[in-house]
Coordinates of C-alpha atoms in Angstrom, one line a residue:
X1160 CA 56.4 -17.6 -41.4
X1161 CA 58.3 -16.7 -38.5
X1162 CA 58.2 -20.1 -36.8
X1163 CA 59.2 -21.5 -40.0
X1164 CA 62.3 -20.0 -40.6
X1165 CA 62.8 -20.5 -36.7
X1166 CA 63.1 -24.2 -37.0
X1167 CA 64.9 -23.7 -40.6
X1168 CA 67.7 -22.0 -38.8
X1169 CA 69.0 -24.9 -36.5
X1170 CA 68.5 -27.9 -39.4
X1171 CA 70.6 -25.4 -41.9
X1172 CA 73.0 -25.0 -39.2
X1173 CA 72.9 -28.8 -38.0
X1174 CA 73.4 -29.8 -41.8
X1175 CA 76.3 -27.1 -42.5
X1176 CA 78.1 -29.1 -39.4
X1177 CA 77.2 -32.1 -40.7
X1178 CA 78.6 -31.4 -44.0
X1179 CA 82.2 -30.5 -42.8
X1180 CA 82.4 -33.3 -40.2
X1181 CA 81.8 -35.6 -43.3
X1182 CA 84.1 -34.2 -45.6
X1183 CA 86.9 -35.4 -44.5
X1184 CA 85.9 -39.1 -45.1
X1185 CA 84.3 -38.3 -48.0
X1186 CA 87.4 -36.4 -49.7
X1187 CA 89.4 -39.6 -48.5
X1188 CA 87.0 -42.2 -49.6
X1189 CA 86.6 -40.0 -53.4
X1190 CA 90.8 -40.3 -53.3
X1191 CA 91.3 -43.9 -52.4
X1192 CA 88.1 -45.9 -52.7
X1193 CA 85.9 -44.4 -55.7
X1194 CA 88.4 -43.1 -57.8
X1195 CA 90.2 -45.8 -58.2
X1196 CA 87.1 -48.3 -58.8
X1197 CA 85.9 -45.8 -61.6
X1198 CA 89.7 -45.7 -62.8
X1199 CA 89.4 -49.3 -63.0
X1200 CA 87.1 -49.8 -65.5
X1201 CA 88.3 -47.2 -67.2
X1202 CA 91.4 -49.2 -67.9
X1203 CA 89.8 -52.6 -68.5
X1204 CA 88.7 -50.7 -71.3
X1205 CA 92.2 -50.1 -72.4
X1206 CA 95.4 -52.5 -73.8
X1207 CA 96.9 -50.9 -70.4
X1208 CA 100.5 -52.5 -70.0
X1209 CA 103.4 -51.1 -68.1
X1210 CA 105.7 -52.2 -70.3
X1211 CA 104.1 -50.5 -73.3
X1212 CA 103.8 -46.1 -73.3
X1213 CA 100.9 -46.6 -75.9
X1214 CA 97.7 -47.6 -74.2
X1215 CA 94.9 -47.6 -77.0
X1216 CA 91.3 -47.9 -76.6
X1217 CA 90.0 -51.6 -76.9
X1218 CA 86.3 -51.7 -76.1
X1219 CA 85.5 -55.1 -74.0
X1220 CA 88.3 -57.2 -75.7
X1221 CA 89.7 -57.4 -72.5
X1222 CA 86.8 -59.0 -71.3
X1223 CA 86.2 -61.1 -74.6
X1224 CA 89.6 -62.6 -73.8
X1225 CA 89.0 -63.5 -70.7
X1226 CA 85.9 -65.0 -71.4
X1227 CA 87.7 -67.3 -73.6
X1228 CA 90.6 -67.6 -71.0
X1229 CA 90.8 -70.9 -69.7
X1230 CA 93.4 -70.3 -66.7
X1231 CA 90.9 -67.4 -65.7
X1232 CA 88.1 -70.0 -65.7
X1233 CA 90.3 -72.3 -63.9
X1234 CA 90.3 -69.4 -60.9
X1235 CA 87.2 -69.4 -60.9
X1236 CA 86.4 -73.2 -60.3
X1237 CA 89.2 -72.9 -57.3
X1238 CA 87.6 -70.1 -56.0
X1239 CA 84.0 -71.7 -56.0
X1240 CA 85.5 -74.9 -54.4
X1241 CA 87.1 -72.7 -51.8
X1242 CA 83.8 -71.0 -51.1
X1243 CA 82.0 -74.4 -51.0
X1244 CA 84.4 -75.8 -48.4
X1245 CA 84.8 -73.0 -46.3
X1246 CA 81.7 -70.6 -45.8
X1247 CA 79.4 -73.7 -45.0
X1248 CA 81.6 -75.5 -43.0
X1249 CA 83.2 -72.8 -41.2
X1250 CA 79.5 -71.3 -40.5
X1251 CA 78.5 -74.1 -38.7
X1252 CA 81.8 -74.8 -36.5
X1253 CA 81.6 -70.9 -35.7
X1254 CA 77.6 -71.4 -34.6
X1255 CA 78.5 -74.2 -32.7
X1256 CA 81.5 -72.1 -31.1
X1257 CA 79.5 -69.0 -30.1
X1258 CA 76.6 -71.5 -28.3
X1259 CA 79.5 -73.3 -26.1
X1260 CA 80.5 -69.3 -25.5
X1261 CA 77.4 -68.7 -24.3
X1262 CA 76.9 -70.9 -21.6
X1263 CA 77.8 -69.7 -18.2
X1264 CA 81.1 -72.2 -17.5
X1265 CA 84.1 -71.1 -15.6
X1266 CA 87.6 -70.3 -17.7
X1267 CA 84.9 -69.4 -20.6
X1268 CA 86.7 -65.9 -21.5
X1269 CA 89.9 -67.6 -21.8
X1270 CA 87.9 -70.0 -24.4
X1271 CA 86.6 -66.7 -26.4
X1272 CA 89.9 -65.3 -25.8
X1273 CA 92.0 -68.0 -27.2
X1274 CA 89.6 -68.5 -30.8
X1275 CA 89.7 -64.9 -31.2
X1276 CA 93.6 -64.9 -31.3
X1277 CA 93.9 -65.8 -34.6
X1278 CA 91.6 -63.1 -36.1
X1279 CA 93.9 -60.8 -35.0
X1280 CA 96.7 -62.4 -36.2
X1281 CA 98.4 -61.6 -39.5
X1282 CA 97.0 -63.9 -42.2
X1283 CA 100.8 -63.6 -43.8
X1284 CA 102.2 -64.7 -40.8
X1285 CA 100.0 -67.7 -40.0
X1286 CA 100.7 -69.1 -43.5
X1287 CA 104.2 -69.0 -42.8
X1288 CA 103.9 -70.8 -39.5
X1289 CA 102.0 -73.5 -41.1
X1290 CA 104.1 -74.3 -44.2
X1291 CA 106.4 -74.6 -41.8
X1292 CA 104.3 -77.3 -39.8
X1293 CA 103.0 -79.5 -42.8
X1294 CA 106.6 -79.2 -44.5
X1295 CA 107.5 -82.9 -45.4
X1296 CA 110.7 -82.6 -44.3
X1297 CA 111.2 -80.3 -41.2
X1298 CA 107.2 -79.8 -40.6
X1299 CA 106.1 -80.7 -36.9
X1300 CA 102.9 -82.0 -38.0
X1301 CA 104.2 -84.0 -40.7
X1302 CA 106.8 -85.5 -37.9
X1303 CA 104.1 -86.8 -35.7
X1304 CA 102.1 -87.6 -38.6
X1305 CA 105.4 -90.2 -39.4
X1306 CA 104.7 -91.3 -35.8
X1307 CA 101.6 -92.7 -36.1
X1308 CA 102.4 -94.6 -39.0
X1309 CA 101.2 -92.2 -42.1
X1310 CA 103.2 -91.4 -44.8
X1311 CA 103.3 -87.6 -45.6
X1312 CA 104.5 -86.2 -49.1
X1313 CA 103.8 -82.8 -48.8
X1314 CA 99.7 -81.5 -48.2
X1315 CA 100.5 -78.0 -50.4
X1316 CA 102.6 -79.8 -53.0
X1317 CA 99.6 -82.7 -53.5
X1318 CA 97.4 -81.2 -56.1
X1319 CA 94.8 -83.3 -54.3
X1320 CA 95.5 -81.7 -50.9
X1321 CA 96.4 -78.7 -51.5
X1322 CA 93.1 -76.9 -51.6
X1323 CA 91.6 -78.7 -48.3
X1324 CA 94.4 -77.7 -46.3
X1325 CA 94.0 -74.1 -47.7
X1326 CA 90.4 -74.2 -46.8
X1327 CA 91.1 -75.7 -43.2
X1328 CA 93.5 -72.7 -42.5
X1329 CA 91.3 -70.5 -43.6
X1330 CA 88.3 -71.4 -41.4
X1331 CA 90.8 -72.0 -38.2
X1332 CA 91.5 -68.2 -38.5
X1333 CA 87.9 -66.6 -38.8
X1334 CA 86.0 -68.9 -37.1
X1335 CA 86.9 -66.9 -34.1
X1336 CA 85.1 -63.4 -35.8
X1337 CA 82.2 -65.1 -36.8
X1338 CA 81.6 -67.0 -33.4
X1339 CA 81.8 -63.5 -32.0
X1340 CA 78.8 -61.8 -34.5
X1341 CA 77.2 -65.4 -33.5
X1342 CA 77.1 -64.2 -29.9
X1343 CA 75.8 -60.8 -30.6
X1344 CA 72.8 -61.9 -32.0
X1345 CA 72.1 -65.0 -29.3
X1346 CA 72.8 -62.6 -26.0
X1347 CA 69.8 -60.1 -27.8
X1348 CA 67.2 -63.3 -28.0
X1349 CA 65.1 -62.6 -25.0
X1350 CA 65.5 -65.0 -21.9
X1351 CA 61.9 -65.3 -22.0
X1352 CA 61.5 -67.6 -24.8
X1353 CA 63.9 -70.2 -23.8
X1354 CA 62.0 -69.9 -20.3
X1355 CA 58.0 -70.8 -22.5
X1356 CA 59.6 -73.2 -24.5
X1357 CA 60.7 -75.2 -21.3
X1358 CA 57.3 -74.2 -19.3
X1359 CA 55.6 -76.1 -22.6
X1360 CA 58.2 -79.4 -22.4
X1361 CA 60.5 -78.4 -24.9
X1362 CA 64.0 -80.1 -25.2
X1363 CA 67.2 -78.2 -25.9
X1364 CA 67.3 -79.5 -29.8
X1365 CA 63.9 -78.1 -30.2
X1366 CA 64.2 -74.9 -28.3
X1367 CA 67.4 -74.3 -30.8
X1368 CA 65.6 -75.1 -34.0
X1369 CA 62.4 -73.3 -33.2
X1370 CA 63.7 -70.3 -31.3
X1371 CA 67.4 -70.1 -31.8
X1372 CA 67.8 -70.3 -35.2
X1373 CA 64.5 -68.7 -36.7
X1374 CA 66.0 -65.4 -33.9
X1375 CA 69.4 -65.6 -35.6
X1376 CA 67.8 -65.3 -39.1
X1377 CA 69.3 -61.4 -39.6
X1378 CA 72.7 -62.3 -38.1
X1379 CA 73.3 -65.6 -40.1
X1380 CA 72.4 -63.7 -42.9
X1381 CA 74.9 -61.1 -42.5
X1382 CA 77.6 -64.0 -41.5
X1383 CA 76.9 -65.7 -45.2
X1384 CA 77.5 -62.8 -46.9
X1385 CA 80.6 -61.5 -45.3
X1386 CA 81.6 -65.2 -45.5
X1387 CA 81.1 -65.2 -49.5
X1388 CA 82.8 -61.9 -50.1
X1389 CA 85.6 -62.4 -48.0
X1390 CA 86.1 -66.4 -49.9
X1391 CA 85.9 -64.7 -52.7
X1392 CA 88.8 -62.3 -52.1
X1393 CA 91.5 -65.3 -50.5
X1394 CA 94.8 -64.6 -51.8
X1395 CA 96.9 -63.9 -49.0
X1396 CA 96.8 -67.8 -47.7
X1397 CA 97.4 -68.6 -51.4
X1398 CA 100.0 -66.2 -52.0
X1399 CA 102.5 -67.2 -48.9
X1400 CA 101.4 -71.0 -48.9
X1401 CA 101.3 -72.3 -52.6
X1402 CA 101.5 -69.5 -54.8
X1403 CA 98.5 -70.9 -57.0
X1404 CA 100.6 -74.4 -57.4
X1405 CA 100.7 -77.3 -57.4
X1406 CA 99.6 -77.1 -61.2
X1407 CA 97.5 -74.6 -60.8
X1408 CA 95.6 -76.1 -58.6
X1409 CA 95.1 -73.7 -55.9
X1410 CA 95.0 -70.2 -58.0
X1411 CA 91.8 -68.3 -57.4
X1412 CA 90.5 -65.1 -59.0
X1413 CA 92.4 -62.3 -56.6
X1414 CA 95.8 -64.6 -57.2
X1415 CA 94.9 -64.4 -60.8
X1416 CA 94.5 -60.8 -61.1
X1417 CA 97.8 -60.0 -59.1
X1418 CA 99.6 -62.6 -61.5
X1419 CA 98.4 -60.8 -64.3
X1420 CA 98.7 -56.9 -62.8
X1421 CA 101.8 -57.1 -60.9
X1422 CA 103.9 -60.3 -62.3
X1423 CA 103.1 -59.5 -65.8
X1424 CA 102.0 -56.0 -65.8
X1425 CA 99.1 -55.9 -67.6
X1426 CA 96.9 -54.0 -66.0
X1427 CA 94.0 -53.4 -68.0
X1428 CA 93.0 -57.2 -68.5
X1429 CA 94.1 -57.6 -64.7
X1430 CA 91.1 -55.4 -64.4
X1431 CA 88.9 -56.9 -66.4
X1432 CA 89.5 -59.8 -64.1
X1433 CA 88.4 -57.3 -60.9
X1434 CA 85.5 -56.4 -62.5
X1435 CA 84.0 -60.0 -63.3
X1436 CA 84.8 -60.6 -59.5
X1437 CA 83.1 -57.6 -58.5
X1438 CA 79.9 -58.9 -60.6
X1439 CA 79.9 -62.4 -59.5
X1440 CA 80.3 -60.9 -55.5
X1441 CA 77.2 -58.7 -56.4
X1442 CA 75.2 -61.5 -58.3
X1443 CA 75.9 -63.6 -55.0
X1444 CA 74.8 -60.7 -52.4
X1445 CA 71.4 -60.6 -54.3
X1446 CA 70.9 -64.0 -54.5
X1447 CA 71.6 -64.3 -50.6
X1448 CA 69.3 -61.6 -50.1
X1449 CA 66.0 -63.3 -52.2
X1450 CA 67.1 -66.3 -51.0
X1451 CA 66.2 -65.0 -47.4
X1452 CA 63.9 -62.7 -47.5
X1453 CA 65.3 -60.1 -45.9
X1454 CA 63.2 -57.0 -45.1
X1455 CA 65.0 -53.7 -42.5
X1456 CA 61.6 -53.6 -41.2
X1457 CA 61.2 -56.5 -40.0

């Protein structure tokens, strides 16, 4: 009994500590991260308009409407065509990235150096710059593009162009994080591998399909569903760049629930809106997850 309570002692003591380190965060996280999430559905449930001081209970309507809301359904086909043409593509160019990184050349951290800069960059700021560039009147690019011999209208004001040139920007500024999660995960395959596959004849396409990639499995993982999430939250490239125009063209689901929240106040079905998104991210996370077996243990 004695022993017992002997090792009891230090664990209550260790959890007590515990327990007041992680309060802070938690009280924080309750504040500004739960709350408002639980508050959120709350009002979805609600005619919830800022212009209105009576917000009566409404059941799903909200969501009823917007099931039968073609503008919302609209957002959602721009946002899956943004997800197509990014996550894949920028996957691959970030892959390819982080295995020129990891070769031993000289002027190499300048190379990481200079890919990374735009992750740290203000998304806001880097729209900016490049309306700016592709402007058909006073845009650099579109000046050389003149040049060569091309005639240039406008990219963002072509309802055709628009959404590539959107989804080009977007993978120029975070190819650079994913290359460096790429590089994580090839500096911890072992040397050792690469060194059997070479004593046994193999060549450098087969040592990346059967060792590279199969080691990479975890982190490529992890890369597609950041990837996903984070296409299916753009709006700040959209906001500063085209505002959902030309037509529409370019409005995805976070632009659509800001127009509908913050332009015309209506907050509840703006959060209806969040809530579908936060489903069809969740759907998409457990798809990825089946789709690759993942297992912690393994």
């Amino acid at each position: 009994m004695t022993s017992t309570r002997t090792i009891r002692k230090p664990l209550i003591k260790q959890s007590r500590a515990a327990f007041f380190f992680l309060l802070p965060t938690g009280l924080i996280l309750s504040l500004f991260v739960f709350w408002p999430i639980m508050n959120s559905f709350w009002l979805s449930l609600h005619q919830w308009s800022l212009l209105e001081s009576d917000h009566p209970f409404i059941g799903l309507s909200n969501y009823m409407k917007l099931m039968q809301d073609e503008r919302f359904w609209n957002s959602v086909r721009n946002t899956v065509y943004f997800t197509v043409g990014s996550v894949p593509l920028g996957i691959i160019c970030s892959l390819l990235l982080a295995l020129l990184c990891n070769l031993t050349l000289k002027g190499m951290s300048f190379f990481k150096a200079i890919y990374f800069l735009p992750v740290i960059s203000s998304f806001a700021v880097l729209s900016i710059i490049w309306s700016f560039l592709m402007d058909p009147d006073i845009g650099l690019l579109s000046y050389y593009f003149h040049l060569i011999g091309f005639s240039v209208t406008g990219w963002l004001r072509d309802t055709t162009w628009a959404m590539p040139v959107v989804i080009l920007i977007a993978i120029w500024k975070n190819v650079g994080f994913n290359m460096v999660i790429f590089m994580a995960g090839l500096q911890g395959i072992s040397v050792s591998l690469y060194e059997a596959a070479k004593i046994d004849g193999a060549n450098t396409f087969q040592k990346f399909w059967h060792i590279t990639l199969p080691s990479l499995r975890h982190t490529t993982l992890f890369v597609i569903i950041i990837s996903l999430i984070a296409s299916f939250q753009v709006f700040d490239q959209v906001f500063v760049m085209t505002h959902g125009g030309p037509l529409f063209s370019t409005e995805t689901i976070v632009y659509y629930i800001y127009h509908q929240g913050f332009e015309l106040l209506d907050m509840g079905y703006a959060s209806s809106a969040a809530w579908i998104l936060f489903i069809f991210v969740f759907l998409i996370t457990l798809t990825q997850l089946k789709l690759f077996n993942y297992n912690e243990t393994d």
